[in-house]
Amino acid sequence: MKSISLIQFLIEERRAGRVNAELSLLIEVVARACKRIAVATNKGALGGVLGEAGTGNIQGEAQKKLDVISNEILLEANAWGGQLAACASEEMEDPQPIPDMYPKGNHLLLFDPLDGSSNIDVNISVGTIFSVLRCPDGVTDAKTEHFLQPGTTQLAAGYVVYGPATVLVLTFGHGTHEFTLDREVGSFILSRRDIRISEETAEFAINMSNQRHWEPPMQRYIGELLAGKDGPRGKDFNMRWVASMVADVHRIITRGGTFFYPLDAKIKSKGGKLRLMYEANPMAFIIEQAGGAATTGRERILELQPTGLHQRVPVFLGSKNEIEVATHYHLVADGAQG
Ligand code: AFP
């Protein structure tokens, strides 16, 4: 079978009228930056990139050296290309404007440069997550308010998982596609087109150590899965938890399953654990485009009206039928459904 590179794929999408030249170039630049992040992560201890950076990000989380390096790689790669009005990142409080010496474009890029970074030092998969929005017409100086658009307006979303292989998963709203990095050639090659997530599953991912802090409908849902064949669901379920969202989502993209980071008493005041704009929204777009579902347990993630760049939300995503059951239990508990 003839292999199709990411560049060829993007040209085909342009010819089909599904992306414009600026967006396709932007994705090429992001993919190139991610190849550099892959090289840095692959070096491990030999590259001097492991461990703490000795700084904290704006969410008060300790930054790893690779968090900082990955953020710089993405910012630098995207500054000069002319496709962007501004970038926003988990690692920076405010959006970063494009320097005056470079041309500006019509897109806004958001990213989590290195998701799952607490896994770096133990050599477990980490990843980059990104989302692309259109900069509102007439805006020459893009600020936070211009980024606060619901996930339904995303033009593109993707993630790269740095695991045994480096894999890019991408959507422009016309299906979800996977590309695997051919390290010898240095190109991402299309490895799966139009991925479909099975509607049924018997595998779920959740951090069980938070169980006692969950809300009653979450206790009920997971309790029923744990009861297995003898419980109300009448079948046994298996559990996985990598603690890198990219790796857990990639498993779902590959063999189905569900992922939950629900509200719990510890994180309730923050609204959740995961970030809406550069974690939940891009992943929800990718999952829905593959036939899965993504909710907060109560609402469709993509329809949320963001209120802050670093806003946190509960995340339920994956195989449709299970996400519907878990969401239904929450709505019933709230009295919204009988
Ligand atoms: P880090 O980037 O700080 O490692 O956080 C990873 C993450 O945001 C997401 O990728 C995981 O699914 C989740 O947090 C893991 O959360 P727990 O620490 O509760 O397992």
Short mmCIF file of C-alpha atoms and ligand atoms in Angstrom, two decimals:
data_model
loop_
_atom_site.label_atom_id
_atom_site.label_comp_id
_atom_site.label_asym_id
_atom_site.label_seq_id
_atom_site.Cartn_x
_atom_site.Cartn_y
_atom_site.Cartn_z
CA MET A 1 0.00 0.00 0.00
CA LYS A 2 1.30 3.46 -0.92
CA SER A 3 1.99 5.51 2.18
CA ILE A 4 0.45 8.97 2.55
CA SER A 5 2.43 11.59 4.44
CA LEU A 6 0.80 14.28 6.60
CA ILE A 7 1.77 16.88 3.97
CA GLN A 8 0.04 14.88 1.19
CA PHE A 9 -3.00 14.39 3.42
CA LEU A 10 -3.19 18.15 4.08
CA ILE A 11 -2.92 18.94 0.35
CA GLU A 12 -5.78 16.50 -0.32
CA GLU A 13 -7.88 18.13 2.41
CA ARG A 14 -7.20 21.53 0.83
CA ARG A 15 -8.22 20.27 -2.61
CA ALA A 16 -11.42 18.87 -1.09
CA GLY A 17 -12.16 22.32 0.38
CA ARG A 18 -12.02 21.06 3.97
CA VAL A 19 -9.08 23.26 5.11
CA ASN A 20 -7.59 26.48 3.81
CA ALA A 21 -3.91 27.03 3.04
CA GLU A 22 -3.23 28.95 6.25
CA LEU A 23 -4.72 26.27 8.51
CA SER A 24 -2.95 23.47 6.67
CA LEU A 25 0.39 25.29 7.06
CA LEU A 26 -0.34 25.86 10.75
CA ILE A 27 -0.86 22.12 11.30
CA GLU A 28 2.40 21.38 9.47
CA VAL A 29 4.23 23.80 11.78
CA VAL A 30 2.65 22.28 14.91
CA ALA A 31 3.54 18.76 13.69
CA ARG A 32 7.14 19.85 13.04
CA ALA A 33 7.39 21.32 16.56
CA CYS A 34 6.03 18.06 17.99
CA LYS A 35 8.76 16.12 16.17
CA ARG A 36 11.29 18.27 18.03
CA ILE A 37 9.49 17.57 21.34
CA ALA A 38 9.59 13.84 20.48
CA VAL A 39 13.37 14.06 19.99
CA ALA A 40 13.77 15.82 23.35
CA THR A 41 11.56 13.31 25.23
CA ASN A 42 13.28 10.33 23.54
CA LYS A 43 16.70 11.47 24.80
CA GLY A 44 15.53 10.99 28.40
CA ALA A 45 18.27 11.22 30.99
CA LEU A 46 20.92 11.54 28.24
CA GLY A 47 19.49 14.88 27.09
CA GLY A 48 19.54 16.41 30.58
CA VAL A 49 15.81 17.08 30.17
CA LEU A 50 14.37 15.09 33.09
CA GLY A 51 13.37 16.49 36.48
CA GLU A 52 11.97 19.72 37.81
CA ALA A 53 12.54 23.10 36.17
CA GLY A 54 12.45 24.69 39.63
CA THR A 55 9.54 26.94 38.58
CA GLY A 56 5.74 26.80 38.81
CA ASN A 57 3.17 27.47 36.12
CA ILE A 58 0.24 29.84 36.59
CA GLN A 59 -1.89 27.00 38.02
CA GLY A 60 0.63 26.61 40.84
CA GLU A 61 1.87 23.27 39.49
CA ALA A 62 5.60 22.46 39.54
CA GLN A 63 7.01 22.62 36.02
CA LYS A 64 9.21 19.87 34.65
CA LYS A 65 12.15 20.86 32.46
CA LEU A 66 10.36 19.23 29.53
CA ASP A 67 7.19 21.30 30.18
CA VAL A 68 9.26 24.45 29.73
CA ILE A 69 11.25 23.11 26.75
CA SER A 70 8.10 21.90 24.95
CA ASN A 71 6.34 25.22 25.52
CA GLU A 72 9.33 27.10 24.07
CA ILE A 73 9.54 24.78 21.05
CA LEU A 74 5.86 25.33 20.22
CA LEU A 75 6.00 29.10 20.74
CA GLU A 76 9.16 29.54 18.71
CA ALA A 77 7.96 27.33 15.82
CA ASN A 78 4.65 29.17 15.58
CA ALA A 79 5.82 32.78 16.02
CA TRP A 80 7.08 33.57 12.53
CA GLY A 81 4.91 31.52 10.13
CA GLY A 82 2.18 34.15 9.62
CA GLN A 83 -0.81 31.86 10.40
CA LEU A 84 -1.47 33.01 13.95
CA ALA A 85 -2.87 36.04 15.74
CA ALA A 86 -1.80 34.67 19.17
CA CYS A 87 -0.98 31.50 21.14
CA ALA A 88 -2.21 30.38 24.56
CA SER A 89 -0.68 27.63 26.67
CA GLU A 90 -1.16 25.81 29.94
CA GLU A 91 2.21 27.17 30.94
CA MET A 92 1.38 30.89 30.49
CA GLU A 93 -1.20 33.01 32.30
CA ASP A 94 -2.08 35.20 29.31
CA PRO A 95 -2.05 34.62 25.56
CA GLN A 96 1.24 35.38 23.84
CA PRO A 97 0.87 37.80 20.93
CA ILE A 98 2.80 37.26 17.72
CA PRO A 99 5.92 39.50 17.81
CA ASP A 100 5.56 42.69 15.74
CA MET A 101 8.40 41.71 13.41
CA TYR A 102 6.37 38.78 12.02
CA PRO A 103 3.17 38.80 9.93
CA LYS A 104 -0.06 37.93 11.76
CA GLY A 105 -2.67 35.40 10.63
CA ASN A 106 -6.31 34.65 11.36
CA HIS A 107 -5.92 31.73 13.77
CA LEU A 108 -5.60 31.25 17.51
CA LEU A 109 -3.63 28.27 18.80
CA LEU A 110 -4.05 26.77 22.27
CA PHE A 111 -1.92 23.96 23.63
CA ASP A 112 -0.92 21.86 26.57
CA PRO A 113 2.71 21.43 25.53
CA LEU A 114 3.45 18.35 27.63
CA ASP A 115 0.42 16.65 29.14
CA GLY A 116 1.06 13.97 31.75
CA SER A 117 4.43 15.47 32.57
CA SER A 118 4.56 13.83 36.01
CA ASN A 119 5.09 10.61 33.99
CA ILE A 120 8.25 11.81 32.19
CA ASP A 121 10.73 10.80 34.83
CA VAL A 122 9.36 7.24 34.94
CA ASN A 123 9.48 6.81 31.14
CA ILE A 124 5.72 6.54 30.60
CA SER A 125 3.96 8.10 27.59
CA VAL A 126 3.34 11.85 27.61
CA GLY A 127 1.86 14.05 24.90
CA THR A 128 0.98 17.43 23.41
CA ILE A 129 -2.66 18.52 22.97
CA PHE A 130 -3.69 21.42 20.73
CA SER A 131 -6.78 23.28 19.53
CA VAL A 132 -7.17 25.83 16.72
CA LEU A 133 -9.80 28.60 16.71
CA ARG A 134 -10.51 31.40 14.26
CA CYS A 135 -9.49 34.86 15.47
CA PRO A 136 -12.66 37.00 15.36
CA ASP A 137 -12.80 39.35 12.35
CA GLY A 138 -11.32 42.77 12.88
CA VAL A 139 -9.26 41.78 15.96
CA THR A 140 -5.66 42.89 15.52
CA ASP A 141 -4.58 42.40 19.13
CA ALA A 142 -5.93 39.01 20.28
CA LYS A 143 -6.59 38.83 24.01
CA THR A 144 -8.03 36.20 26.38
CA GLU A 145 -11.63 37.21 25.58
CA HIS A 146 -11.10 36.30 21.90
CA PHE A 147 -10.06 32.78 22.87
CA LEU A 148 -13.22 32.18 24.94
CA GLN A 149 -15.19 30.43 22.19
CA PRO A 150 -17.14 27.18 22.67
CA GLY A 151 -15.48 23.96 21.49
CA THR A 152 -17.99 23.66 18.63
CA THR A 153 -16.12 26.52 16.91
CA GLN A 154 -12.77 24.66 16.82
CA LEU A 155 -11.35 24.49 13.29
CA ALA A 156 -8.92 21.72 14.17
CA ALA A 157 -7.75 19.74 17.16
CA GLY A 158 -5.10 17.14 17.73
CA TYR A 159 -2.73 15.42 20.09
CA VAL A 160 0.64 13.79 19.76
CA VAL A 161 1.49 10.90 22.04
CA TYR A 162 5.18 10.33 22.71
CA GLY A 163 5.13 6.61 23.45
CA PRO A 164 6.89 3.57 21.98
CA ALA A 165 5.92 5.25 18.69
CA THR A 166 5.20 8.96 18.22
CA VAL A 167 1.64 9.25 16.96
CA LEU A 168 -0.39 12.28 15.84
CA VAL A 169 -4.20 12.17 15.94
CA LEU A 170 -5.95 14.97 14.10
CA THR A 171 -9.40 16.25 13.18
CA PHE A 172 -10.68 19.17 11.09
CA GLY A 173 -14.29 18.19 11.79
CA HIS A 174 -14.38 15.61 8.98
CA GLY A 175 -13.42 12.46 10.86
CA THR A 176 -10.46 11.61 13.08
CA HIS A 177 -7.22 10.40 11.53
CA GLU A 178 -3.98 8.96 12.90
CA PHE A 179 -0.42 9.48 11.66
CA THR A 180 2.64 7.58 12.89
CA LEU A 181 6.08 9.20 12.86
CA ASP A 182 8.53 7.40 10.60
CA ARG A 183 11.68 8.29 12.51
CA GLU A 184 14.09 7.36 9.70
CA VAL A 185 12.33 9.56 7.14
CA GLY A 186 11.20 12.20 9.65
CA SER A 187 7.59 12.27 8.35
CA PHE A 188 4.22 11.56 9.89
CA ILE A 189 2.56 8.83 7.78
CA LEU A 190 -1.19 8.21 7.72
CA SER A 191 -1.76 5.01 9.70
CA ARG A 192 -5.56 5.09 10.25
CA ARG A 193 -8.15 7.11 8.36
CA ASP A 194 -11.60 7.80 9.76
CA ILE A 195 -11.19 6.07 13.11
CA ARG A 196 -14.40 4.75 14.70
CA ILE A 197 -14.75 4.15 18.45
CA SER A 198 -16.98 1.20 19.33
CA GLU A 199 -20.23 2.27 21.00
CA GLU A 200 -20.03 -0.55 23.55
CA THR A 201 -17.07 -1.20 25.81
CA ALA A 202 -16.07 -3.13 28.92
CA GLU A 203 -13.03 -1.00 29.78
CA PHE A 204 -12.94 2.24 31.78
CA ALA A 205 -10.26 4.63 33.06
CA ILE A 206 -10.54 6.62 36.28
CA ASN A 207 -8.35 7.51 39.24
CA MET A 208 -9.99 5.16 41.79
CA SER A 209 -8.08 6.72 44.69
CA ASN A 210 -10.57 9.62 44.56
CA GLN A 211 -13.59 7.33 44.93
CA ARG A 212 -14.60 8.45 48.42
CA HIS A 213 -14.69 12.09 47.26
CA TRP A 214 -16.96 11.55 44.22
CA GLU A 215 -20.57 12.69 43.93
CA PRO A 216 -23.28 10.02 44.53
CA PRO A 217 -24.13 9.43 40.81
CA MET A 218 -20.45 8.73 40.05
CA GLN A 219 -20.28 6.36 43.05
CA ARG A 220 -23.36 4.62 41.67
CA TYR A 221 -22.05 4.33 38.09
CA ILE A 222 -18.57 3.01 38.95
CA GLY A 223 -20.03 0.82 41.72
CA GLU A 224 -22.19 -0.91 39.12
CA LEU A 225 -19.18 -1.49 36.82
CA LEU A 226 -17.19 -2.95 39.71
CA ALA A 227 -20.07 -5.30 40.59
CA GLY A 228 -19.43 -6.99 37.22
CA LYS A 229 -21.47 -9.99 36.03
CA ASP A 230 -23.34 -10.24 39.31
CA GLY A 231 -24.34 -6.57 39.35
CA PRO A 232 -27.03 -4.61 37.47
CA ARG A 233 -24.85 -4.23 34.35
CA GLY A 234 -24.51 -8.02 34.02
CA LYS A 235 -20.95 -8.01 32.67
CA ASP A 236 -17.38 -7.72 33.92
CA PHE A 237 -15.46 -4.48 33.30
CA ASN A 238 -11.70 -3.95 33.20
CA MET A 239 -9.87 -0.83 34.39
CA ARG A 240 -6.79 1.09 33.12
CA TRP A 241 -5.28 4.41 34.31
CA VAL A 242 -2.06 5.78 32.79
CA ALA A 243 -2.45 9.28 34.34
CA SER A 244 -1.45 10.84 31.00
CA MET A 245 -4.71 11.89 29.34
CA VAL A 246 -3.16 11.54 25.87
CA ALA A 247 -2.24 7.91 26.51
CA ASP A 248 -5.62 7.06 28.04
CA VAL A 249 -7.45 8.77 25.16
CA HIS A 250 -5.23 7.08 22.61
CA ARG A 251 -6.19 3.68 24.03
CA ILE A 252 -9.86 4.65 23.59
CA ILE A 253 -9.18 5.82 20.02
CA THR A 254 -7.57 2.44 19.37
CA ARG A 255 -9.81 -0.11 21.10
CA GLY A 256 -12.70 1.80 22.64
CA GLY A 257 -13.28 2.45 26.33
CA THR A 258 -14.10 5.38 28.56
CA PHE A 259 -12.16 8.02 30.51
CA PHE A 260 -13.54 9.90 33.51
CA TYR A 261 -12.14 12.78 35.54
CA PRO A 262 -15.31 13.62 37.50
CA LEU A 263 -15.90 16.33 40.06
CA ASP A 264 -14.91 15.35 43.55
CA ALA A 265 -15.01 17.12 46.90
CA LYS A 266 -11.29 18.01 46.70
CA ILE A 267 -11.48 19.79 43.34
CA LYS A 268 -15.08 21.01 43.38
CA SER A 269 -14.15 24.63 44.11
CA LYS A 270 -11.89 24.66 41.03
CA GLY A 271 -14.63 23.21 38.78
CA GLY A 272 -12.73 20.02 37.95
CA LYS A 273 -9.19 18.81 37.30
CA LEU A 274 -8.72 19.06 33.54
CA ARG A 275 -8.55 22.26 31.53
CA LEU A 276 -11.41 23.07 29.15
CA MET A 277 -9.65 25.07 26.44
CA TYR A 278 -6.57 22.94 25.74
CA GLU A 279 -7.45 19.50 27.16
CA ALA A 280 -11.21 18.83 27.28
CA ASN A 281 -12.28 20.72 24.12
CA PRO A 282 -9.70 19.29 21.69
CA MET A 283 -10.13 15.77 23.08
CA ALA A 284 -13.94 16.08 22.92
CA PHE A 285 -13.73 17.19 19.27
CA ILE A 286 -11.44 14.27 18.38
CA ILE A 287 -13.62 11.75 20.26
CA GLU A 288 -16.92 13.00 18.78
CA GLN A 289 -15.45 12.96 15.28
CA ALA A 290 -14.61 9.29 15.88
CA GLY A 291 -18.20 8.50 16.90
CA GLY A 292 -17.70 8.75 20.67
CA ALA A 293 -19.27 11.10 23.21
CA ALA A 294 -17.82 13.73 25.58
CA THR A 295 -19.68 15.38 28.47
CA THR A 296 -19.03 16.98 31.83
CA GLY A 297 -21.38 14.37 33.30
CA ARG A 298 -24.18 16.86 32.71
CA GLU A 299 -23.55 18.81 29.49
CA ARG A 300 -21.86 18.26 26.15
CA ILE A 301 -18.31 19.60 26.59
CA LEU A 302 -18.18 21.22 23.14
CA GLU A 303 -21.21 23.41 23.94
CA LEU A 304 -19.80 24.96 27.12
CA GLN A 305 -19.31 28.72 26.95
CA PRO A 306 -15.80 29.22 28.36
CA THR A 307 -15.34 31.77 31.12
CA GLY A 308 -11.56 31.63 31.49
CA LEU A 309 -8.50 30.55 29.55
CA HIS A 310 -7.48 28.08 32.25
CA GLN A 311 -11.00 27.03 33.30
CA ARG A 312 -11.31 23.46 34.61
CA VAL A 313 -14.18 21.06 33.94
CA PRO A 314 -15.14 17.47 34.72
CA VAL A 315 -14.48 15.17 31.75
CA PHE A 316 -16.38 12.02 30.70
CA LEU A 317 -15.41 10.74 27.24
CA GLY A 318 -15.21 7.67 25.05
CA SER A 319 -17.56 4.90 23.91
CA LYS A 320 -20.95 6.46 23.45
CA ASN A 321 -23.27 4.09 25.28
CA GLU A 322 -21.28 4.13 28.54
CA ILE A 323 -20.88 7.93 28.51
CA GLU A 324 -24.65 8.16 28.06
CA VAL A 325 -25.30 5.90 31.07
CA ALA A 326 -22.89 7.82 33.35
CA THR A 327 -24.31 11.19 32.18
CA HIS A 328 -27.88 9.94 32.64
CA TYR A 329 -27.15 8.98 36.27
CA HIS A 330 -25.92 12.52 36.97
CA LEU A 331 -28.96 14.13 35.35
CA VAL A 332 -31.29 11.81 37.27
CA ALA A 333 -29.52 12.68 40.53
CA ASP A 334 -29.94 16.39 39.69
CA GLY A 335 -33.63 15.79 39.06
CA ALA A 336 -33.28 16.88 35.42
CA GLN A 337 -34.47 13.50 34.06
CA GLY A 338 -36.77 10.82 35.34
P1 AFP B 1 0.28 16.30 34.77
O1 AFP B 1 0.52 16.92 33.40
O2 AFP B 1 0.49 17.26 35.90
O3 AFP B 1 1.03 15.01 34.94
O4 AFP B 1 -1.31 15.97 34.83
C1 AFP B 1 -1.84 15.06 33.94
C2 AFP B 1 -3.32 15.20 33.87
O5 AFP B 1 -3.69 16.53 33.63
C3 AFP B 1 -3.91 14.28 32.81
O6 AFP B 1 -3.07 14.07 31.71
C4 AFP B 1 -4.20 13.00 33.57
O7 AFP B 1 -5.27 12.28 33.03
C5 AFP B 1 -4.52 13.48 34.95
O8 AFP B 1 -3.90 14.77 35.09
C6 AFP B 1 -3.97 12.55 35.98
O9 AFP B 1 -4.52 12.88 37.20
P2 AFP B 1 -4.15 12.08 38.56
O10 AFP B 1 -2.86 12.70 39.05
O11 AFP B 1 -5.30 12.34 39.47
O12 AFP B 1 -3.97 10.64 38.24
#
